[in-house]
PDB file of C-alpha atoms and ligand atoms in Angstrom:
ATOM      1  CA  MET W   1       3.100  70.916  12.065  1.00 48.00           C
ATOM      2  CA  SER W   2       4.747  67.699  13.253  1.00 51.00           C
ATOM      3  CA  ASP W   3       3.206  64.333  12.357  1.00 53.00           C
ATOM      4  CA  ALA W   4       2.268  63.837  16.002  1.00 55.00           C
ATOM      5  CA  ALA W   5      -0.095  66.838  15.819  1.00 59.00           C
ATOM      6  CA  LEU W   6      -2.092  65.495  12.849  1.00 62.00           C
ATOM      7  CA  PRO W   7      -5.601  64.425  13.798  1.00 58.00           C
ATOM      8  CA  ILE W   8      -6.098  60.674  13.742  1.00 53.00           C
ATOM      9  CA  PRO W   9      -8.882  59.904  11.243  1.00 54.00           C
ATOM     10  CA  ALA W  10     -11.773  58.067  12.877  1.00 63.00           C
ATOM     11  CA  SER W  11     -12.157  54.572  11.495  1.00 90.00           C
ATOM     12  CA  THR W  12     -14.843  54.071   8.882  1.00 91.00           C
ATOM     13  CA  GLU W  13     -15.953  50.888  10.618  1.00 93.00           C
ATOM     14  CA  ALA W  14     -16.322  52.636  13.991  1.00 94.00           C
ATOM     15  CA  ASP W  15     -18.287  55.486  12.360  1.00 93.00           C
ATOM     16  CA  ILE W  16     -20.680  53.000  10.780  1.00 95.00           C
ATOM     17  CA  LEU W  17     -21.165  50.953  13.945  1.00 95.00           C
ATOM     18  CA  SER W  18     -21.872  53.960  16.089  1.00 94.00           C
ATOM     19  CA  ALA W  19     -24.334  55.487  13.577  1.00 95.00           C
ATOM     20  CA  LEU W  20     -26.019  52.108  13.071  1.00 96.00           C
ATOM     21  CA  GLY W  21     -26.836  51.536  16.747  1.00 95.00           C
ATOM     22  CA  ALA W  22     -29.109  48.483  17.011  1.00 95.00           C
ATOM     23  CA  ARG W  23     -30.065  48.571  13.333  1.00 97.00           C
ATOM     24  CA  SER W  24     -28.960  45.858  10.939  1.00 98.00           C
ATOM     25  CA  ILE W  25     -27.672  45.981   7.375  1.00 98.00           C
ATOM     26  CA  VAL W  26     -29.930  44.101   4.961  1.00 98.00           C
ATOM     27  CA  LEU W  27     -28.816  43.138   1.468  1.00 98.00           C
ATOM     28  CA  VAL W  28     -31.556  42.765  -1.137  1.00 98.00           C
ATOM     29  CA  GLY W  29     -31.562  42.018  -4.846  1.00 98.00           C
ATOM     30  CA  MET W  30     -31.911  39.267  -7.419  1.00 98.00           C
ATOM     31  CA  MET W  31     -30.525  35.765  -7.233  1.00 96.00           C
ATOM     32  CA  GLY W  32     -26.871  35.660  -8.148  1.00 94.00           C
ATOM     33  CA  VAL W  33     -25.949  39.277  -7.359  1.00 96.00           C
ATOM     34  CA  GLY W  34     -23.625  38.255  -4.507  1.00 95.00           C
ATOM     35  CA  LYS W  35     -25.693  39.121  -1.417  1.00 98.00           C
ATOM     36  CA  SER W  36     -24.202  36.304   0.674  1.00 97.00           C
ATOM     37  CA  THR W  37     -20.613  36.753  -0.472  1.00 97.00           C
ATOM     38  CA  ILE W  38     -20.624  40.531  -0.063  1.00 98.00           C
ATOM     39  CA  GLY W  39     -22.647  40.330   3.157  1.00 98.00           C
ATOM     40  CA  ARG W  40     -20.252  37.861   4.750  1.00 98.00           C
ATOM     41  CA  ARG W  41     -17.264  40.063   3.926  1.00 98.00           C
ATOM     42  CA  MET W  42     -18.992  43.223   5.143  1.00 98.00           C
ATOM     43  CA  ALA W  43     -19.849  41.507   8.409  1.00 98.00           C
ATOM     44  CA  ALA W  44     -16.212  40.466   8.871  1.00 97.00           C
ATOM     45  CA  ARG W  45     -15.074  44.057   8.247  1.00 96.00           C
ATOM     46  CA  LEU W  46     -17.612  45.480  10.694  1.00 96.00           C
ATOM     47  CA  LYS W  47     -17.213  42.634  13.205  1.00 96.00           C
ATOM     48  CA  LEU W  48     -20.947  41.984  13.100  1.00 98.00           C
ATOM     49  CA  PRO W  49     -22.665  38.594  12.850  1.00 98.00           C
ATOM     50  CA  PHE W  50     -23.611  37.513   9.324  1.00 98.00           C
ATOM     51  CA  VAL W  51     -26.854  35.653   8.687  1.00 98.00           C
ATOM     52  CA  ASP W  52     -28.145  34.250   5.412  1.00 98.00           C
ATOM     53  CA  ALA W  53     -31.963  34.239   5.522  1.00 98.00           C
ATOM     54  CA  ASP W  54     -32.219  31.264   3.139  1.00 97.00           C
ATOM     55  CA  THR W  55     -29.991  29.168   5.425  1.00 97.00           C
ATOM     56  CA  GLU W  56     -32.108  30.156   8.436  1.00 98.00           C
ATOM     57  CA  ILE W  57     -35.313  29.235   6.603  1.00 97.00           C
ATOM     58  CA  GLU W  58     -33.875  25.829   5.738  1.00 97.00           C
ATOM     59  CA  ALA W  59     -32.833  25.274   9.369  1.00 97.00           C
ATOM     60  CA  ALA W  60     -36.256  26.342  10.670  1.00 95.00           C
ATOM     61  CA  ALA W  61     -38.080  24.091   8.187  1.00 96.00           C
ATOM     62  CA  GLY W  62     -35.665  21.164   8.478  1.00 97.00           C
ATOM     63  CA  MET W  63     -35.541  20.898   4.683  1.00 97.00           C
ATOM     64  CA  THR W  64     -33.937  22.584   1.707  1.00 97.00           C
ATOM     65  CA  ILE W  65     -35.563  25.431  -0.210  1.00 97.00           C
ATOM     66  CA  PRO W  66     -36.265  23.218  -3.263  1.00 96.00           C
ATOM     67  CA  GLU W  67     -37.964  20.737  -0.894  1.00 97.00           C
ATOM     68  CA  ILE W  68     -40.092  23.493   0.694  1.00 97.00           C
ATOM     69  CA  PHE W  69     -41.214  24.670  -2.774  1.00 97.00           C
ATOM     70  CA  GLU W  70     -41.911  21.118  -3.899  1.00 96.00           C
ATOM     71  CA  ARG W  71     -43.788  19.918  -0.834  1.00 97.00           C
ATOM     72  CA  HIS W  72     -45.563  23.081   0.293  1.00 97.00           C
ATOM     73  CA  GLY W  73     -45.424  25.560  -2.584  1.00 97.00           C
ATOM     74  CA  GLU W  74     -44.070  29.076  -2.960  1.00 97.00           C
ATOM     75  CA  ALA W  75     -46.738  30.819  -0.832  1.00 97.00           C
ATOM     76  CA  HIS W  76     -45.785  28.670   2.175  1.00 97.00           C
ATOM     77  CA  PHE W  77     -42.104  29.437   1.578  1.00 97.00           C
ATOM     78  CA  ARG W  78     -42.841  33.186   1.424  1.00 98.00           C
ATOM     79  CA  ASP W  79     -44.737  33.126   4.732  1.00 97.00           C
ATOM     80  CA  GLY W  80     -41.848  31.313   6.424  1.00 97.00           C
ATOM     81  CA  GLU W  81     -39.366  33.704   4.836  1.00 98.00           C
ATOM     82  CA  ALA W  82     -41.242  36.754   6.191  1.00 98.00           C
ATOM     83  CA  ARG W  83     -41.397  35.221   9.683  1.00 97.00           C
ATOM     84  CA  VAL W  84     -37.709  34.312   9.742  1.00 98.00           C
ATOM     85  CA  ILE W  85     -36.642  37.783   8.561  1.00 98.00           C
ATOM     86  CA  ALA W  86     -38.885  39.450  11.160  1.00 98.00           C
ATOM     87  CA  ARG W  87     -37.284  37.335  13.889  1.00 97.00           C
ATOM     88  CA  LEU W  88     -33.740  38.006  12.700  1.00 98.00           C
ATOM     89  CA  LEU W  89     -34.338  41.764  12.560  1.00 98.00           C
ATOM     90  CA  GLU W  90     -35.253  41.728  16.245  1.00 97.00           C
ATOM     91  CA  GLY W  91     -31.734  40.507  17.042  1.00 94.00           C
ATOM     92  CA  GLY W  92     -29.644  43.219  15.379  1.00 88.00           C
ATOM     93  CA  PRO W  93     -27.252  44.641  14.676  1.00 97.00           C
ATOM     94  CA  LEU W  94     -26.234  42.058  12.091  1.00 98.00           C
ATOM     95  CA  VAL W  95     -25.634  41.791   8.372  1.00 98.00           C
ATOM     96  CA  LEU W  96     -28.490  39.908   6.724  1.00 98.00           C
ATOM     97  CA  ALA W  97     -28.521  38.550   3.175  1.00 98.00           C
ATOM     98  CA  THR W  98     -32.119  38.012   2.037  1.00 98.00           C
ATOM     99  CA  GLY W  99     -33.419  35.730  -0.713  1.00 98.00           C
ATOM    100  CA  GLY W 100     -34.243  37.475  -3.982  1.00 98.00           C
ATOM    101  CA  GLY W 101     -38.009  37.553  -3.422  1.00 98.00           C
ATOM    102  CA  ALA W 102     -38.100  38.636   0.229  1.00 98.00           C
ATOM    103  CA  PHE W 103     -38.158  42.395  -0.389  1.00 98.00           C
ATOM    104  CA  MET W 104     -41.235  42.031  -2.621  1.00 98.00           C
ATOM    105  CA  ARG W 105     -43.455  41.640   0.443  1.00 98.00           C
ATOM    106  CA  GLU W 106     -44.576  45.010   1.747  1.00 98.00           C
ATOM    107  CA  GLU W 107     -44.708  43.868   5.365  1.00 98.00           C
ATOM    108  CA  THR W 108     -41.061  42.759   5.137  1.00 98.00           C
ATOM    109  CA  ARG W 109     -40.024  46.078   3.566  1.00 98.00           C
ATOM    110  CA  THR W 110     -41.748  47.944   6.402  1.00 98.00           C
ATOM    111  CA  ARG W 111     -39.924  45.863   9.004  1.00 98.00           C
ATOM    112  CA  ILE W 112     -36.607  46.334   7.250  1.00 98.00           C
ATOM    113  CA  ALA W 113     -37.169  50.106   7.076  1.00 98.00           C
ATOM    114  CA  ALA W 114     -37.845  50.179  10.831  1.00 98.00           C
ATOM    115  CA  LYS W 115     -34.963  47.954  11.881  1.00 98.00           C
ATOM    116  CA  ALA W 116     -32.240  48.246   9.269  1.00 98.00           C
ATOM    117  CA  ILE W 117     -30.515  50.025   6.431  1.00 98.00           C
ATOM    118  CA  SER W 118     -31.290  48.253   3.158  1.00 98.00           C
ATOM    119  CA  ILE W 119     -28.821  47.925   0.309  1.00 98.00           C
ATOM    120  CA  TRP W 120     -29.819  46.784  -3.171  1.00 98.00           C
ATOM    121  CA  LEU W 121     -27.045  44.915  -4.951  1.00 98.00           C
ATOM    122  CA  ARG W 122     -27.998  45.598  -8.529  1.00 98.00           C
ATOM    123  CA  ALA W 123     -26.639  43.546 -11.418  1.00 97.00           C
ATOM    124  CA  ASP W 124     -27.637  43.422 -15.050  1.00 95.00           C
ATOM    125  CA  HIS W 125     -29.294  40.493 -16.754  1.00 96.00           C
ATOM    126  CA  ASP W 126     -26.103  39.023 -18.271  1.00 95.00           C
ATOM    127  CA  VAL W 127     -24.167  39.095 -15.007  1.00 95.00           C
ATOM    128  CA  ILE W 128     -27.093  37.422 -13.231  1.00 96.00           C
ATOM    129  CA  MET W 129     -27.423  34.735 -15.924  1.00 95.00           C
ATOM    130  CA  ARG W 130     -23.707  33.911 -15.802  1.00 93.00           C
ATOM    131  CA  ARG W 131     -23.848  33.518 -12.038  1.00 93.00           C
ATOM    132  CA  VAL W 132     -27.125  31.625 -11.641  1.00 92.00           C
ATOM    133  CA  ARG W 133     -25.975  29.048 -14.198  1.00 89.00           C
ATOM    134  CA  ARG W 134     -23.424  27.872 -11.626  1.00 86.00           C
ATOM    135  CA  ARG W 135     -26.150  26.539  -9.297  1.00 83.00           C
ATOM    136  CA  ALA W 136     -29.117  24.438 -10.343  1.00 82.00           C
ATOM    137  CA  ASP W 137     -31.045  24.554  -7.048  1.00 85.00           C
ATOM    138  CA  ARG W 138     -33.163  27.677  -7.484  1.00 91.00           C
ATOM    139  CA  PRO W 139     -36.781  26.534  -7.860  1.00 93.00           C
ATOM    140  CA  LEU W 140     -37.940  29.685  -9.668  1.00 94.00           C
ATOM    141  CA  LEU W 141     -35.436  29.043 -12.458  1.00 93.00           C
ATOM    142  CA  GLN W 142     -36.496  25.448 -13.126  1.00 91.00           C
ATOM    143  CA  THR W 143     -38.377  26.597 -16.217  1.00 90.00           C
ATOM    144  CA  ALA W 144     -38.035  25.895 -19.919  1.00 91.00           C
ATOM    145  CA  ASP W 145     -36.710  29.426 -20.384  1.00 93.00           C
ATOM    146  CA  PRO W 146     -34.613  30.596 -17.403  1.00 93.00           C
ATOM    147  CA  GLU W 147     -33.385  33.661 -19.338  1.00 94.00           C
ATOM    148  CA  GLY W 148     -36.953  34.773 -19.966  1.00 96.00           C
ATOM    149  CA  THR W 149     -37.804  34.104 -16.314  1.00 95.00           C
ATOM    150  CA  VAL W 150     -34.915  36.306 -15.144  1.00 96.00           C
ATOM    151  CA  THR W 151     -36.032  39.051 -17.563  1.00 97.00           C
ATOM    152  CA  ARG W 152     -39.588  38.888 -16.224  1.00 97.00           C
ATOM    153  CA  LEU W 153     -38.475  38.850 -12.581  1.00 97.00           C
ATOM    154  CA  LEU W 154     -36.156  41.816 -13.166  1.00 98.00           C
ATOM    155  CA  THR W 155     -38.977  43.813 -14.760  1.00 98.00           C
ATOM    156  CA  GLU W 156     -41.277  43.046 -11.825  1.00 98.00           C
ATOM    157  CA  ARG W 157     -38.737  43.448  -9.076  1.00 98.00           C
ATOM    158  CA  GLU W 158     -36.363  46.259  -9.996  1.00 98.00           C
ATOM    159  CA  PRO W 159     -38.858  49.054  -9.159  1.00 98.00           C
ATOM    160  CA  ILE W 160     -39.302  47.464  -5.726  1.00 98.00           C
ATOM    161  CA  TYR W 161     -35.603  46.836  -5.083  1.00 98.00           C
ATOM    162  CA  GLY W 162     -35.186  50.509  -5.954  1.00 98.00           C
ATOM    163  CA  LYS W 163     -36.992  51.382  -2.716  1.00 98.00           C
ATOM    164  CA  ALA W 164     -33.929  50.238  -0.742  1.00 98.00           C
ATOM    165  CA  ASP W 165     -31.993  52.958   1.072  1.00 98.00           C
ATOM    166  CA  LEU W 166     -28.865  52.455  -1.032  1.00 98.00           C
ATOM    167  CA  THR W 167     -27.960  50.908  -4.378  1.00 98.00           C
ATOM    168  CA  ILE W 168     -24.613  49.369  -5.265  1.00 98.00           C
ATOM    169  CA  ALA W 169     -23.688  48.133  -8.743  1.00 97.00           C
ATOM    170  CA  SER W 170     -22.694  44.473  -8.490  1.00 95.00           C
ATOM    171  CA  ARG W 171     -20.544  43.536 -11.466  1.00 93.00           C
ATOM    172  CA  ASP W 172     -17.640  41.335 -12.450  1.00 91.00           C
ATOM    173  CA  VAL W 173     -14.899  42.982 -10.394  1.00 94.00           C
ATOM    174  CA  PRO W 174     -13.172  41.499  -7.326  1.00 95.00           C
ATOM    175  CA  HIS W 175     -15.602  41.086  -4.415  1.00 95.00           C
ATOM    176  CA  ASP W 176     -13.447  43.259  -2.178  1.00 95.00           C
ATOM    177  CA  LYS W 177     -13.958  46.215  -4.498  1.00 96.00           C
ATOM    178  CA  ILE W 178     -17.731  45.906  -4.115  1.00 97.00           C
ATOM    179  CA  VAL W 179     -17.321  45.507  -0.353  1.00 97.00           C
ATOM    180  CA  GLU W 180     -15.176  48.650  -0.241  1.00 96.00           C
ATOM    181  CA  GLU W 181     -17.733  50.663  -2.237  1.00 97.00           C
ATOM    182  CA  THR W 182     -20.582  49.388  -0.117  1.00 97.00           C
ATOM    183  CA  ILE W 183     -18.841  50.245   3.154  1.00 96.00           C
ATOM    184  CA  GLU W 184     -17.961  53.736   1.920  1.00 96.00           C
ATOM    185  CA  THR W 185     -21.478  54.392   0.574  1.00 96.00           C
ATOM    186  CA  LEU W 186     -22.948  53.173   3.843  1.00 97.00           C
ATOM    187  CA  ARG W 187     -20.663  55.410   5.894  1.00 95.00           C
ATOM    188  CA  ALA W 188     -21.571  58.424   3.770  1.00 95.00           C
ATOM    189  CA  HIS W 189     -25.295  57.660   4.089  1.00 96.00           C
ATOM    190  CA  LEU W 190     -25.181  57.115   7.840  1.00 94.00           C
ATOM    191  CA  CYS W 191     -22.943  60.072   8.537  1.00 90.00           C
ATOM    192  CA  GLY W 192     -24.850  62.355   6.166  1.00 85.00           C
ATOM    193  CA  GLU W 193     -21.984  62.988   3.795  1.00 63.00           C
ATOM    194  CA  GLN W 194     -21.191  62.412   0.154  1.00 58.00           C
ATOM    195  CA  ALA W 195     -19.307  59.177  -0.509  1.00 57.00           C
ATOM    196  CA  ALA W 196     -15.643  60.128  -0.827  1.00 58.00           C
ATOM    197  CA  PRO W 197     -14.680  60.418  -4.507  1.00 61.00           C
ATOM    198  CA  PRO W 198     -11.581  58.494  -5.571  1.00 58.00           C
ATOM    199  CA  PRO W 199      -8.455  60.625  -4.973  1.00 58.00           C
ATOM    200  CA  PRO W 200      -7.151  62.557  -7.994  1.00 64.00           C
ATOM    201  CA  ALA W 201      -4.304  60.804  -9.795  1.00 58.00           C
ATOM    202  CA  ASP W 202      -1.633  63.186  -8.475  1.00 56.00           C
ATOM    203  CA  VAL W 203      -2.679  62.606  -4.831  1.00 50.00           C
ATOM    204  CA  ALA W 204      -3.066  58.870  -5.377  1.00 46.00           C
ATOM    205  CA  SER W 205       0.471  58.635  -6.718  1.00 44.00           C
ATOM    206  CA  ALA W 206       2.034  61.090  -4.230  1.00 44.00           C
ATOM    207  CA  GLY W 207       4.728  59.585  -2.025  1.00 39.00           C
ATOM    208  CA  ARG W 208       5.396  56.674  -4.365  1.00 38.00           C
TER     209      ARG W 208
HETATM  210  C1  S3P R   1     -35.569  33.382  -4.593  1.00 76.18           C
HETATM  211  C2  S3P R   1     -34.228  33.500  -4.349  1.00 76.18           C
HETATM  212  C3  S3P R   1     -33.454  32.520  -3.593  1.00 76.18           C
HETATM  213  C4  S3P R   1     -34.378  31.733  -2.623  1.00 76.18           C
HETATM  214  C5  S3P R   1     -35.543  31.180  -3.356  1.00 76.18           C
HETATM  215  C6  S3P R   1     -36.390  32.251  -4.050  1.00 76.18           C
HETATM  216  C7  S3P R   1     -36.265  34.447  -5.378  1.00 76.18           C
HETATM  217  O1  S3P R   1     -32.451  33.166  -2.835  1.00 76.18           O
HETATM  218  O2  S3P R   1     -34.818  32.558  -1.581  1.00 76.18           O
HETATM  219  O3  S3P R   1     -35.057  30.263  -4.286  1.00 76.18           O
HETATM  220  O4  S3P R   1     -37.497  34.546  -5.286  1.00 76.18           O
HETATM  221  O5  S3P R   1     -35.572  35.228  -6.071  1.00 76.18           O
HETATM  222  P1  S3P R   1     -31.122  33.858  -3.502  1.00 76.18           P
HETATM  223  O6  S3P R   1     -31.510  35.230  -3.943  1.00 76.18           O
HETATM  224  O7  S3P R   1     -30.170  33.887  -2.350  1.00 76.18           O
HETATM  225  O8  S3P R   1     -30.692  32.956  -4.601  1.00 76.18           O
END
């Protein structure tokens, strides 16, 4: 068979976009797991808009998240967060990075299930601690024992994050590797197939 007769493989991105329709892709998981970084790169790959829910909440409130917590308290922040996410989900398809607590609210999970595919970026305690130390503006971690707080939040939240449609292990590898895995897992989920296993070594090295 000549090369010209070989079928052209459909693009992964086109497969995902067509299976997604009007639904969005929503990234959930703890602070520091890379939801915004991975989300932004996925959106660029898929040519979809990227929105960070925390940034939208700050714009809607006209103040930063630490200011919202300080002036109005966490419950007020959570109500605003749920409203902003509900609004954003009406405007899909887009890639949405949510704040670490957003998926804890049942009403938000129900909306996400109706309007999106959810992906839990899961990282272990040490990875999270290393990353959250780089930023001092997370109100929930302004405690005498941030490590203990992260442990407690992980215990409370992991069973809920586990309700997401897909789970990806976020770890200390280049971001593009996580993006690649996420895109492939998403394609397999949407197209009803197994994620493609890595090629065997002899195929991977063929033609070199
Ligand atoms: C929070 C996570 C933060 C932000 C707020 C509360 C949480 O977002 O929404 O500080 O409850 O885990 P990131 O997950 O983007 O840091």
